[in-house]
mmCIF file of C-alpha atoms in Angstrom:
data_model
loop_
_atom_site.group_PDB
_atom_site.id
_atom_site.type_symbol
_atom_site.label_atom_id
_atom_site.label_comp_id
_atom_site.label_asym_id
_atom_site.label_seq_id
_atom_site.Cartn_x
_atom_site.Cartn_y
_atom_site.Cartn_z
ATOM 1 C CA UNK A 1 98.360 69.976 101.292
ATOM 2 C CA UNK A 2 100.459 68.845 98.275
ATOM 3 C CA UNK A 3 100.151 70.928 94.948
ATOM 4 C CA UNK A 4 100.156 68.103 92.009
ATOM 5 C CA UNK A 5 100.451 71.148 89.190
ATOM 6 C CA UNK A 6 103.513 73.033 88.302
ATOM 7 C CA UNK A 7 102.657 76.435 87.566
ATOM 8 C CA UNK A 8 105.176 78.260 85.632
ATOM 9 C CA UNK A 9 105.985 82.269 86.348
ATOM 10 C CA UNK A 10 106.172 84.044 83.320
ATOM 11 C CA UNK A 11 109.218 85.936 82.989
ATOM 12 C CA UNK A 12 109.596 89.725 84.652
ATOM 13 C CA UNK A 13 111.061 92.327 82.304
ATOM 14 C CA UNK A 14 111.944 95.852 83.444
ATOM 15 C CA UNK A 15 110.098 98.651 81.910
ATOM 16 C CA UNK A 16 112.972 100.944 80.693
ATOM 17 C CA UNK A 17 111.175 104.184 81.155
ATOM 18 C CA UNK A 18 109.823 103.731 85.322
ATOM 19 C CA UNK A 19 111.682 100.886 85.683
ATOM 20 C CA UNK A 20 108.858 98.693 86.879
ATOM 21 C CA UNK A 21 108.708 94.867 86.474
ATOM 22 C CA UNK A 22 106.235 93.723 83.786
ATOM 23 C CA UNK A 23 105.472 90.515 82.809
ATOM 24 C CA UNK A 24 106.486 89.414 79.684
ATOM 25 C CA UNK A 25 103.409 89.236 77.966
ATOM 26 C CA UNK A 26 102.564 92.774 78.862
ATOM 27 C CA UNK A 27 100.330 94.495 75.578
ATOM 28 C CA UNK A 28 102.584 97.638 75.673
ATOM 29 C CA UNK A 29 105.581 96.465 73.481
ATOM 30 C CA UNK A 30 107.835 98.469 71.523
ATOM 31 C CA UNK A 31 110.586 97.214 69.262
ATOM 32 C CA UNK A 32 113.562 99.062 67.959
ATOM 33 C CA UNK A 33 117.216 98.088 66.861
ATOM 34 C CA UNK A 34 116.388 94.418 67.298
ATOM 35 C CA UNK A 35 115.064 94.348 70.674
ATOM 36 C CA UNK A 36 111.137 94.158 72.007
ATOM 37 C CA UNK A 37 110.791 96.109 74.631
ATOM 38 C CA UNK A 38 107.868 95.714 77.153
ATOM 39 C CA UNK A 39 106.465 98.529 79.118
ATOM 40 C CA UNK A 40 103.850 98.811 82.141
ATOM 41 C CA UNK A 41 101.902 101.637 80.749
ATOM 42 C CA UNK A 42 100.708 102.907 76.967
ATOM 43 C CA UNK A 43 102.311 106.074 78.794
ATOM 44 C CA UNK A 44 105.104 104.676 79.529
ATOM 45 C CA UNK A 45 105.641 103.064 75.979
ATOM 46 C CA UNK A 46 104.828 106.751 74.253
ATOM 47 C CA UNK A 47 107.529 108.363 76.240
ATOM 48 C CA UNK A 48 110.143 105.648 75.411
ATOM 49 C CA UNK A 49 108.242 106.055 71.542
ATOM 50 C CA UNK A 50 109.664 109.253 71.096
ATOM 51 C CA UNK A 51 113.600 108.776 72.233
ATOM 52 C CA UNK A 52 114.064 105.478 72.232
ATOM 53 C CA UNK A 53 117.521 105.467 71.780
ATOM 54 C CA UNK A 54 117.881 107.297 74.970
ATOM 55 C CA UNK A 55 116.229 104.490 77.112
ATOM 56 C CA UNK A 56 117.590 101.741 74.653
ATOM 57 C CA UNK A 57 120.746 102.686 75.992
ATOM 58 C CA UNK A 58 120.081 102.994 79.305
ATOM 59 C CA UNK A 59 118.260 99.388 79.264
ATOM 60 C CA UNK A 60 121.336 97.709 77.645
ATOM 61 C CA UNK A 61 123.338 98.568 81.003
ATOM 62 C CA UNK A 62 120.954 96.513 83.358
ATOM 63 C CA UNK A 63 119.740 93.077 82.317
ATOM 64 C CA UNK A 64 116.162 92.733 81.135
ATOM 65 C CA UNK A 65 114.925 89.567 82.280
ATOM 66 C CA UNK A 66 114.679 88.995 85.765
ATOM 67 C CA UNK A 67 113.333 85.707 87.670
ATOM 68 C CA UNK A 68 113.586 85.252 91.169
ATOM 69 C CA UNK A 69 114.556 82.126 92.685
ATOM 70 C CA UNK A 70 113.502 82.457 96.071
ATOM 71 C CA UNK A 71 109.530 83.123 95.179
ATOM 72 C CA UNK A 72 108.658 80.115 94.738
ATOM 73 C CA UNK A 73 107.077 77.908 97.688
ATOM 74 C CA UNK A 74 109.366 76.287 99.569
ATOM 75 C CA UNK A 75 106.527 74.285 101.290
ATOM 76 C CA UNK A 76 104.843 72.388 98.542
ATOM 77 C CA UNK A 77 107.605 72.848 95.558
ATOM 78 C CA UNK A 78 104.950 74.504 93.817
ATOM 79 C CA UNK A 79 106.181 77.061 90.965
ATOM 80 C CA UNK A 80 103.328 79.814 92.162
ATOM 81 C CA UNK A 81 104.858 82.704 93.739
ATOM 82 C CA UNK A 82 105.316 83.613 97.261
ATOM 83 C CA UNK A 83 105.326 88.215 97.994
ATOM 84 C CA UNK A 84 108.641 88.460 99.835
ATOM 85 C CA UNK A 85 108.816 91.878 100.760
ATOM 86 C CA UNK A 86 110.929 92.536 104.037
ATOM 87 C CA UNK A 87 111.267 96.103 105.049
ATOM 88 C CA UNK A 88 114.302 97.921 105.991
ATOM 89 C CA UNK A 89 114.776 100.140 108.708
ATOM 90 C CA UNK A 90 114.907 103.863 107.713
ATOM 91 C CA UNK A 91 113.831 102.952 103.892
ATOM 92 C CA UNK A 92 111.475 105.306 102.079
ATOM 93 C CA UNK A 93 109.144 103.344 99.445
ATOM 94 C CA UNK A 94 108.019 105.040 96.405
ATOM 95 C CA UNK A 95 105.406 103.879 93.364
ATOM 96 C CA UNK A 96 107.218 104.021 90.355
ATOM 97 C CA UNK A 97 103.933 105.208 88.693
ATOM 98 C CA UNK A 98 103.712 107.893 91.544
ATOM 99 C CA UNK A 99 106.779 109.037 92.475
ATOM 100 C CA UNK A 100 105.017 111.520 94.800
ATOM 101 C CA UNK A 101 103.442 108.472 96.916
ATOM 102 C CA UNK A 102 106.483 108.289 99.859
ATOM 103 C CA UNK A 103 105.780 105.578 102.708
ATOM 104 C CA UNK A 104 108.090 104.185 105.511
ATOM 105 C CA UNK A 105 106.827 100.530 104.716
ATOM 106 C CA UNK A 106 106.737 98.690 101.331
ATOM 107 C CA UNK A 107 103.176 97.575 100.060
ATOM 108 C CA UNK A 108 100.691 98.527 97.197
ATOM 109 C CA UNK A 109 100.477 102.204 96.239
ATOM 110 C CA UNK A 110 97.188 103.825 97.488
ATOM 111 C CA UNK A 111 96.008 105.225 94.037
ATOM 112 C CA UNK A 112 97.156 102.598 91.531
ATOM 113 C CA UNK A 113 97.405 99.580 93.892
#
């Protein structure tokens, strides 16, 4: 089956607090200095709120966009993503919501999904 439709993938941002991927059209947004910031979280968003210089820092070390190249189908040339996750031997896998939540294989955390 041949997809017809490009579908474009909106941009991923980090979250500079948990450092979670949001999209960029995420409602929890935050500007200061002359950036937007976009967060996963209205807690996430208070806590960067009330230092933001601290995480604005931080944030200027990694990039903030991100966009994979290898999500997209490689079968139909469609634009809609593909979940690549491939597990590594010996890895622990944490929810950056729930840093308590520890598993040996990488999937959707039990409380927040």
């Amino acid at each position: 089956m041949k997809h017809t439709e490009k579908q474009s993938q909106p941009l991923q941002m980090t979250d500079p607090v948990c450092g979670m991927e949001v999209r960029e059209g995420s409602e929890y947004r935050f500007s200061f200095a002359g950036a937007e910031y976009r967060f996963c979280s209205q807690h996430c968003k208070d806590t960067f709120a009330a230092d933001p210089a601290r995480y604005a820092e931080e944030a200027e070390e990694k990039p903030q966009m991100k966009h994979q190249h290898d999500a997209h189908c490689k079968s139909c040339e469609s634009g809609h993503a593909v979940k690549q996750t491939v597990p590594v031997d010996g890895a622990e896998y944490t929810c950056p919501m729930h840093p308590e939540i520890r598993q040996d294989h990488p999937g959707p955390c039990p409380k927040c999904g």
